[in-house]
PDB file of C-alpha atoms and ligand atoms in Angstrom:
ATOM      1  CA  MET A   1       0.000   0.000   0.000  1.00 48.00           C
ATOM      2  CA  TYR A   2       1.029   3.568  -0.636  1.00 55.00           C
ATOM      3  CA  LYS A   3       1.689   5.344   2.681  1.00 77.00           C
ATOM      4  CA  LYS A   4       1.184   9.061   3.129  1.00 95.00           C
ATOM      5  CA  ILE A   5       1.107  11.894   5.620  1.00 97.00           C
ATOM      6  CA  ILE A   6      -2.016  13.983   4.981  1.00 98.00           C
ATOM      7  CA  VAL A   7      -2.609  17.175   6.942  1.00 98.00           C
ATOM      8  CA  PHE A   8      -5.776  19.216   7.513  1.00 98.00           C
ATOM      9  CA  GLU A   9      -5.041  22.857   8.282  1.00 98.00           C
ATOM     10  CA  GLY A  10      -6.939  26.088   8.790  1.00 97.00           C
ATOM     11  CA  ILE A  11      -8.063  28.556  11.417  1.00 95.00           C
ATOM     12  CA  ASP A  12     -10.379  27.579  14.256  1.00 91.00           C
ATOM     13  CA  GLY A  13     -13.879  26.729  13.123  1.00 89.00           C
ATOM     14  CA  SER A  14     -12.888  26.142   9.492  1.00 94.00           C
ATOM     15  CA  GLY A  15     -14.286  22.627   9.310  1.00 93.00           C
ATOM     16  CA  LYS A  16     -11.047  20.665   9.168  1.00 95.00           C
ATOM     17  CA  THR A  17     -11.938  18.394  12.078  1.00 95.00           C
ATOM     18  CA  TYR A  18     -15.237  17.461  10.388  1.00 97.00           C
ATOM     19  CA  HIS A  19     -13.387  16.591   7.181  1.00 98.00           C
ATOM     20  CA  ILE A  20     -10.642  14.559   8.852  1.00 98.00           C
ATOM     21  CA  ASN A  21     -13.329  12.562  10.663  1.00 98.00           C
ATOM     22  CA  GLU A  22     -15.176  11.915   7.394  1.00 98.00           C
ATOM     23  CA  VAL A  23     -11.929  10.830   5.718  1.00 98.00           C
ATOM     24  CA  SER A  24     -11.302   8.457   8.638  1.00 98.00           C
ATOM     25  CA  LYS A  25     -14.723   6.874   8.099  1.00 98.00           C
ATOM     26  CA  TYR A  26     -14.002   6.567   4.389  1.00 98.00           C
ATOM     27  CA  LEU A  27     -10.624   4.875   4.935  1.00 98.00           C
ATOM     28  CA  THR A  28     -12.194   2.487   7.446  1.00 98.00           C
ATOM     29  CA  LYS A  29     -14.811   1.584   4.842  1.00 97.00           C
ATOM     30  CA  LYS A  30     -12.058   1.002   2.291  1.00 96.00           C
ATOM     31  CA  LYS A  31     -10.109  -1.111   4.813  1.00 96.00           C
ATOM     32  CA  ILE A  32      -7.087   1.156   4.604  1.00 96.00           C
ATOM     33  CA  ARG A  33      -4.992   1.251   7.765  1.00 97.00           C
ATOM     34  CA  PHE A  34      -4.488   4.724   9.140  1.00 98.00           C
ATOM     35  CA  ILE A  35      -3.915   6.682  12.304  1.00 97.00           C
ATOM     36  CA  LYS A  36      -5.517  10.016  13.081  1.00 98.00           C
ATOM     37  CA  ILE A  37      -3.686  12.505  15.273  1.00 98.00           C
ATOM     38  CA  ARG A  38      -4.850  15.901  16.476  1.00 98.00           C
ATOM     39  CA  GLU A  39      -2.323  18.580  17.371  1.00 98.00           C
ATOM     40  CA  PRO A  40      -1.758  19.662  19.978  1.00 96.00           C
ATOM     41  CA  GLY A  41      -2.660  16.298  21.455  1.00 95.00           C
ATOM     42  CA  GLY A  42      -2.487  12.843  19.974  1.00 94.00           C
ATOM     43  CA  SER A  43      -0.303  10.617  22.121  1.00 94.00           C
ATOM     44  CA  LYS A  44      -0.972  10.293  25.855  1.00 95.00           C
ATOM     45  CA  ASN A  45       1.674  12.801  26.911  1.00 96.00           C
ATOM     46  CA  SER A  46       0.705  15.189  24.127  1.00 97.00           C
ATOM     47  CA  GLU A  47      -2.899  15.257  25.374  1.00 97.00           C
ATOM     48  CA  VAL A  48      -1.608  16.287  28.823  1.00 97.00           C
ATOM     49  CA  ILE A  49       0.385  19.082  27.170  1.00 97.00           C
ATOM     50  CA  ARG A  50      -2.704  20.070  25.118  1.00 96.00           C
ATOM     51  CA  ASN A  51      -4.756  20.570  28.218  1.00 95.00           C
ATOM     52  CA  PHE A  52      -1.975  22.565  29.834  1.00 94.00           C
ATOM     53  CA  ILE A  53      -1.690  24.949  26.842  1.00 94.00           C
ATOM     54  CA  LEU A  54      -5.311  25.336  25.851  1.00 91.00           C
ATOM     55  CA  ASN A  55      -7.316  25.460  29.043  1.00 88.00           C
ATOM     56  CA  LYS A  56      -8.981  28.819  29.558  1.00 81.00           C
ATOM     57  CA  LYS A  57      -7.012  29.635  32.695  1.00 85.00           C
ATOM     58  CA  SER A  58      -3.656  29.121  31.004  1.00 87.00           C
ATOM     59  CA  ASN A  59      -1.528  32.262  31.120  1.00 90.00           C
ATOM     60  CA  LEU A  60       1.634  30.867  29.599  1.00 94.00           C
ATOM     61  CA  LYS A  61       3.926  33.173  27.681  1.00 95.00           C
ATOM     62  CA  LYS A  62       3.840  32.895  23.901  1.00 95.00           C
ATOM     63  CA  LYS A  63       7.340  31.398  23.708  1.00 97.00           C
ATOM     64  CA  THR A  64       6.334  28.857  26.354  1.00 97.00           C
ATOM     65  CA  ASP A  65       3.328  27.930  24.213  1.00 96.00           C
ATOM     66  CA  LEU A  66       5.605  27.475  21.201  1.00 98.00           C
ATOM     67  CA  LEU A  67       7.924  25.147  23.094  1.00 98.00           C
ATOM     68  CA  LEU A  68       4.980  23.160  24.432  1.00 98.00           C
ATOM     69  CA  TYR A  69       3.424  22.734  20.960  1.00 98.00           C
ATOM     70  CA  LEU A  70       6.763  21.387  19.814  1.00 98.00           C
ATOM     71  CA  ALA A  71       7.162  19.191  22.881  1.00 98.00           C
ATOM     72  CA  ALA A  72       3.741  17.695  22.135  1.00 98.00           C
ATOM     73  CA  ARG A  73       4.756  17.235  18.474  1.00 98.00           C
ATOM     74  CA  ASN A  74       7.937  15.428  19.465  1.00 98.00           C
ATOM     75  CA  GLU A  75       5.960  12.969  21.614  1.00 98.00           C
ATOM     76  CA  ASN A  76       3.686  12.289  18.621  1.00 97.00           C
ATOM     77  CA  PHE A  77       6.580  11.981  16.251  1.00 97.00           C
ATOM     78  CA  GLU A  78       8.456   9.465  18.393  1.00 97.00           C
ATOM     79  CA  ASN A  79       5.463   7.469  19.576  1.00 97.00           C
ATOM     80  CA  LEU A  80       2.958   7.607  16.713  1.00 97.00           C
ATOM     81  CA  ILE A  81       4.396   8.942  13.467  1.00 96.00           C
ATOM     82  CA  LYS A  82       7.829   7.278  13.295  1.00 95.00           C
ATOM     83  CA  PRO A  83       6.639   3.747  14.150  1.00 95.00           C
ATOM     84  CA  ASN A  84       3.778   3.947  11.631  1.00 95.00           C
ATOM     85  CA  ILE A  85       5.264   5.873   8.778  1.00 94.00           C
ATOM     86  CA  ASN A  86       5.801   2.825   6.574  1.00 92.00           C
ATOM     87  CA  LYS A  87       2.757   0.966   7.778  1.00 95.00           C
ATOM     88  CA  LYS A  88      -0.221   3.288   7.830  1.00 97.00           C
ATOM     89  CA  VAL A  89      -1.633   6.439   6.339  1.00 98.00           C
ATOM     90  CA  ILE A  90      -1.146   9.258   8.845  1.00 98.00           C
ATOM     91  CA  LEU A  91      -3.917  11.845   9.080  1.00 98.00           C
ATOM     92  CA  LEU A  92      -3.060  14.971  11.046  1.00 98.00           C
ATOM     93  CA  ASP A  93      -5.480  17.597  12.336  1.00 98.00           C
ATOM     94  CA  ARG A  94      -2.938  20.478  12.306  1.00 98.00           C
ATOM     95  CA  PHE A  95       0.837  20.152  11.995  1.00 98.00           C
ATOM     96  CA  VAL A  96       3.895  22.337  11.256  1.00 98.00           C
ATOM     97  CA  CYS A  97       1.942  24.931   9.209  1.00 98.00           C
ATOM     98  CA  SER A  98      -0.225  25.701  12.242  1.00 98.00           C
ATOM     99  CA  THR A  99       2.862  26.532  14.291  1.00 98.00           C
ATOM    100  CA  VAL A 100       4.201  28.945  11.675  1.00 98.00           C
ATOM    101  CA  ALA A 101       0.757  30.449  11.032  1.00 98.00           C
ATOM    102  CA  TYR A 102      -0.186  30.985  14.707  1.00 97.00           C
ATOM    103  CA  GLN A 103       3.163  31.483  16.437  1.00 98.00           C
ATOM    104  CA  HIS A 104       4.861  33.487  13.668  1.00 98.00           C
ATOM    105  CA  TYR A 105       2.112  35.219  11.657  1.00 98.00           C
ATOM    106  CA  GLY A 106      -0.195  35.514  14.684  1.00 96.00           C
ATOM    107  CA  PHE A 107       2.209  36.035  17.603  1.00 96.00           C
ATOM    108  CA  LYS A 108       5.280  37.355  15.757  1.00 97.00           C
ATOM    109  CA  ILE A 109       7.775  34.805  17.025  1.00 98.00           C
ATOM    110  CA  ASN A 110      10.834  34.573  14.777  1.00 98.00           C
ATOM    111  CA  LYS A 111      10.075  32.248  11.868  1.00 98.00           C
ATOM    112  CA  SER A 112      13.541  30.740  11.480  1.00 98.00           C
ATOM    113  CA  ILE A 113      13.540  29.625  15.118  1.00 98.00           C
ATOM    114  CA  ILE A 114      10.210  27.870  14.564  1.00 98.00           C
ATOM    115  CA  LYS A 115      11.537  26.214  11.420  1.00 97.00           C
ATOM    116  CA  SER A 116      14.765  25.080  13.117  1.00 98.00           C
ATOM    117  CA  LEU A 117      12.853  23.564  16.018  1.00 98.00           C
ATOM    118  CA  ASN A 118      10.571  21.695  13.629  1.00 98.00           C
ATOM    119  CA  ASN A 119      13.563  20.407  11.652  1.00 98.00           C
ATOM    120  CA  PHE A 120      15.207  19.345  14.892  1.00 98.00           C
ATOM    121  CA  ILE A 121      12.161  17.195  15.663  1.00 98.00           C
ATOM    122  CA  LEU A 122      11.070  15.961  12.257  1.00 97.00           C
ATOM    123  CA  GLY A 123      14.285  15.801  10.221  1.00 96.00           C
ATOM    124  CA  ASN A 124      13.296  15.324   6.603  1.00 92.00           C
ATOM    125  CA  ILE A 125       9.795  14.016   7.288  1.00 94.00           C
ATOM    126  CA  LYS A 126       7.144  16.275   5.820  1.00 93.00           C
ATOM    127  CA  PRO A 127       3.507  16.069   4.761  1.00 96.00           C
ATOM    128  CA  ASN A 128       2.725  14.569   1.380  1.00 96.00           C
ATOM    129  CA  PHE A 129      -0.453  16.595   1.037  1.00 97.00           C
ATOM    130  CA  THR A 130      -2.249  19.422   2.853  1.00 98.00           C
ATOM    131  CA  PHE A 131      -5.899  20.420   2.778  1.00 98.00           C
ATOM    132  CA  LEU A 132      -5.999  24.088   3.769  1.00 98.00           C
ATOM    133  CA  HIS A 133      -9.403  25.366   4.878  1.00 98.00           C
ATOM    134  CA  ILE A 134     -10.099  29.022   4.207  1.00 97.00           C
ATOM    135  CA  VAL A 135     -12.945  30.912   5.884  1.00 95.00           C
ATOM    136  CA  PRO A 136     -14.406  34.002   4.169  1.00 93.00           C
ATOM    137  CA  PRO A 137     -13.620  37.031   6.377  1.00 88.00           C
ATOM    138  CA  LYS A 138     -17.295  37.673   7.223  1.00 88.00           C
ATOM    139  CA  ASN A 139     -17.557  34.187   8.770  1.00 89.00           C
ATOM    140  CA  ILE A 140     -14.366  34.318  10.851  1.00 88.00           C
ATOM    141  CA  LYS A 141     -15.264  34.039  14.555  1.00 72.00           C
ATOM    142  CA  LYS A 142     -18.888  33.211  13.709  1.00 70.00           C
ATOM    143  CA  ASN A 143     -18.001  29.527  13.533  1.00 66.00           C
ATOM    144  CA  ILE A 144     -16.323  29.477  16.922  1.00 67.00           C
ATOM    145  CA  SER A 145     -18.855  31.330  19.012  1.00 64.00           C
ATOM    146  CA  GLY A 146     -19.677  29.250  22.054  1.00 62.00           C
ATOM    147  CA  ARG A 147     -16.419  27.285  21.978  1.00 62.00           C
ATOM    148  CA  LYS A 148     -14.034  27.489  24.816  1.00 62.00           C
ATOM    149  CA  ASN A 149     -10.307  27.165  24.472  1.00 69.00           C
ATOM    150  CA  LYS A 150      -7.955  30.028  25.130  1.00 70.00           C
ATOM    151  CA  TYR A 151      -7.473  30.804  21.405  1.00 69.00           C
ATOM    152  CA  ASP A 152     -11.219  31.162  20.892  1.00 66.00           C
ATOM    153  CA  SER A 153     -11.159  34.499  22.691  1.00 67.00           C
ATOM    154  CA  PHE A 154      -8.806  36.231  20.230  1.00 79.00           C
ATOM    155  CA  ASN A 155     -10.202  38.889  17.952  1.00 84.00           C
ATOM    156  CA  LYS A 156     -11.081  38.629  14.294  1.00 88.00           C
ATOM    157  CA  ASN A 157      -7.992  40.515  13.237  1.00 91.00           C
ATOM    158  CA  PHE A 158      -5.779  37.877  14.840  1.00 93.00           C
ATOM    159  CA  TYR A 159      -7.494  35.127  12.853  1.00 93.00           C
ATOM    160  CA  LYS A 160      -7.206  37.155   9.649  1.00 95.00           C
ATOM    161  CA  LYS A 161      -3.443  37.391  10.195  1.00 96.00           C
ATOM    162  CA  VAL A 162      -3.193  33.677  10.902  1.00 96.00           C
ATOM    163  CA  GLN A 163      -5.279  32.787   7.854  1.00 97.00           C
ATOM    164  CA  SER A 164      -3.230  34.960   5.504  1.00 98.00           C
ATOM    165  CA  GLY A 165      -0.160  33.344   7.102  1.00 98.00           C
ATOM    166  CA  PHE A 166      -1.416  29.884   6.132  1.00 98.00           C
ATOM    167  CA  LEU A 167      -1.874  31.084   2.549  1.00 98.00           C
ATOM    168  CA  LYS A 168       1.632  32.549   2.440  1.00 98.00           C
ATOM    169  CA  ILE A 169       3.239  29.403   3.835  1.00 98.00           C
ATOM    170  CA  LEU A 170       1.545  27.126   1.309  1.00 98.00           C
ATOM    171  CA  LYS A 171       1.548  29.529  -1.660  1.00 98.00           C
ATOM    172  CA  ASN A 172       4.143  27.644  -3.694  1.00 98.00           C
ATOM    173  CA  ASP A 173       3.355  24.177  -2.388  1.00 97.00           C
ATOM    174  CA  LYS A 174       1.987  22.041  -5.201  1.00 97.00           C
ATOM    175  CA  ASN A 175       0.850  19.349  -2.807  1.00 97.00           C
ATOM    176  CA  LYS A 176      -2.049  21.251  -1.318  1.00 98.00           C
ATOM    177  CA  TYR A 177      -5.682  21.916  -1.994  1.00 98.00           C
ATOM    178  CA  ILE A 178      -7.542  24.961  -0.741  1.00 98.00           C
ATOM    179  CA  ILE A 179     -10.970  24.195   0.655  1.00 98.00           C
ATOM    180  CA  ASP A 180     -13.492  27.032   0.660  1.00 97.00           C
ATOM    181  CA  ALA A 181     -15.154  26.633   4.054  1.00 95.00           C
ATOM    182  CA  SER A 182     -18.242  28.517   2.874  1.00 94.00           C
ATOM    183  CA  ARG A 183     -19.194  25.702   0.455  1.00 96.00           C
ATOM    184  CA  THR A 184     -21.406  22.900   1.732  1.00 96.00           C
ATOM    185  CA  LYS A 185     -19.875  20.023   3.663  1.00 94.00           C
ATOM    186  CA  LYS A 186     -21.152  17.653   0.989  1.00 96.00           C
ATOM    187  CA  TYR A 187     -19.481  19.598  -1.821  1.00 97.00           C
ATOM    188  CA  ASN A 188     -16.160  19.834  -0.008  1.00 98.00           C
ATOM    189  CA  MET A 189     -16.195  16.208   1.068  1.00 97.00           C
ATOM    190  CA  GLU A 190     -16.719  15.094  -2.516  1.00 97.00           C
ATOM    191  CA  ILE A 191     -13.590  16.994  -3.589  1.00 97.00           C
ATOM    192  CA  ILE A 192     -11.576  15.705  -0.652  1.00 98.00           C
ATOM    193  CA  ARG A 193     -12.631  12.128  -1.331  1.00 97.00           C
ATOM    194  CA  LYS A 194     -11.492  12.391  -4.962  1.00 97.00           C
ATOM    195  CA  LYS A 195      -8.125  13.802  -3.892  1.00 97.00           C
ATOM    196  CA  ILE A 196      -7.728  11.057  -1.302  1.00 97.00           C
ATOM    197  CA  ASN A 197      -8.532   8.426  -3.945  1.00 97.00           C
ATOM    198  CA  ARG A 198      -5.789   9.791  -6.153  1.00 95.00           C
ATOM    199  CA  LEU A 199      -3.259  10.156  -3.340  1.00 95.00           C
ATOM    200  CA  LEU A 200      -3.803   6.706  -1.899  1.00 95.00           C
ATOM    201  CA  ARG A 201      -4.532   5.041  -5.221  1.00 93.00           C
ATOM    202  CA  ILE A 202      -7.964   3.944  -4.134  1.00 94.00           C
ATOM    203  CA  ASN A 203     -10.114   2.550  -6.872  1.00 88.00           C
ATOM    204  CA  ASP A 204     -13.602   3.750  -5.977  1.00 82.00           C
ATOM    205  CA  LYS A 205     -15.506   2.218  -8.847  1.00 73.00           C
TER     206      LYS A 205
HETATM  207  P1  TYD B 301      -8.312  23.042  18.776  1.00 74.12           P
HETATM  208  O1  TYD B 301      -9.370  22.968  19.800  1.00 74.12           O
HETATM  209  O2  TYD B 301      -7.723  21.776  18.285  1.00 74.12           O
HETATM  210  O3  TYD B 301      -8.817  23.941  17.607  1.00 74.12           O
HETATM  211  P2  TYD B 301      -9.591  23.516  16.322  1.00 74.12           P
HETATM  212  O4  TYD B 301     -10.636  22.507  16.737  1.00 74.12           O
HETATM  213  O5  TYD B 301     -10.155  24.775  15.820  1.00 74.12           O
HETATM  214  O6  TYD B 301      -8.524  22.937  15.428  1.00 74.12           O
HETATM  215  O7  TYD B 301      -7.188  23.999  19.352  1.00 74.12           O
HETATM  216  C1  TYD B 301      -5.971  24.054  18.838  1.00 74.12           C
HETATM  217  C2  TYD B 301      -5.478  25.475  19.019  1.00 74.12           C
HETATM  218  O8  TYD B 301      -4.063  25.429  19.111  1.00 74.12           O
HETATM  219  C3  TYD B 301      -5.826  26.335  17.834  1.00 74.12           C
HETATM  220  O9  TYD B 301      -6.374  27.553  18.267  1.00 74.12           O
HETATM  221  C4  TYD B 301      -4.504  26.613  17.177  1.00 74.12           C
HETATM  222  C5  TYD B 301      -3.489  26.386  18.242  1.00 74.12           C
HETATM  223  N1  TYD B 301      -2.188  25.870  17.749  1.00 74.12           N
HETATM  224  C6  TYD B 301      -1.109  26.732  17.696  1.00 74.12           C
HETATM  225  O10 TYD B 301      -1.227  27.916  18.034  1.00 74.12           O
HETATM  226  N2  TYD B 301       0.107  26.251  17.273  1.00 74.12           N
HETATM  227  C7  TYD B 301       0.292  24.954  16.898  1.00 74.12           C
HETATM  228  O11 TYD B 301       1.415  24.549  16.522  1.00 74.12           O
HETATM  229  C8  TYD B 301      -0.840  24.071  16.953  1.00 74.12           C
HETATM  230  C9  TYD B 301      -0.673  22.639  16.565  1.00 74.12           C
HETATM  231  C10 TYD B 301      -2.059  24.574  17.394  1.00 74.12           C
END
């Protein structure tokens, strides 16, 4: 079987978690072995770190957050990604792009430091394909009203900066597809399924 790392990216409330869950159901139906990892989170230790970073009372400094996101990523890399890379498809709900988009374009932490830390952890492992979800500006924040992690309280301008960061990071990446989050779930899922078929060489006839 053809193994791949497939990442779902986008700002909060952009629908990526819905799509990754639908893709998981599809791969299960097709009997394709995969693992699904959310970041931050994933492995046992990474979930502990997730709760530490994202709970509403957290008042960690932005550089502390960065180091914790990367600590959580390293736990996933060692425990989940590395052992499965040649065995299963790896689906990731957020990955390196999120760190550059939020910590650099959102919080202005030096980009080359973020890149070096990611290289330190991942070496030459990188995603084979990224689905980037883009939310039309008028809908930013609308989709996350009522949710409750610490990032949900940032203003619309912050999310605009992060979203344009995602677009800059992936601008010249040929292995990406931009999902318009304002289209229906059914429409988007149909496109994603076709891309997944091509990537994983699934014959869906
Ligand atoms: P989560 O509840 O998973 O958000 P969503 O369901 O919208 O994906 O929260 C993850 C938050 O962590 C999200 O606001 C983005 C942030 N984040 C970073 O700032 N840097 C990172 O490297 C990662 C992985 C996430």
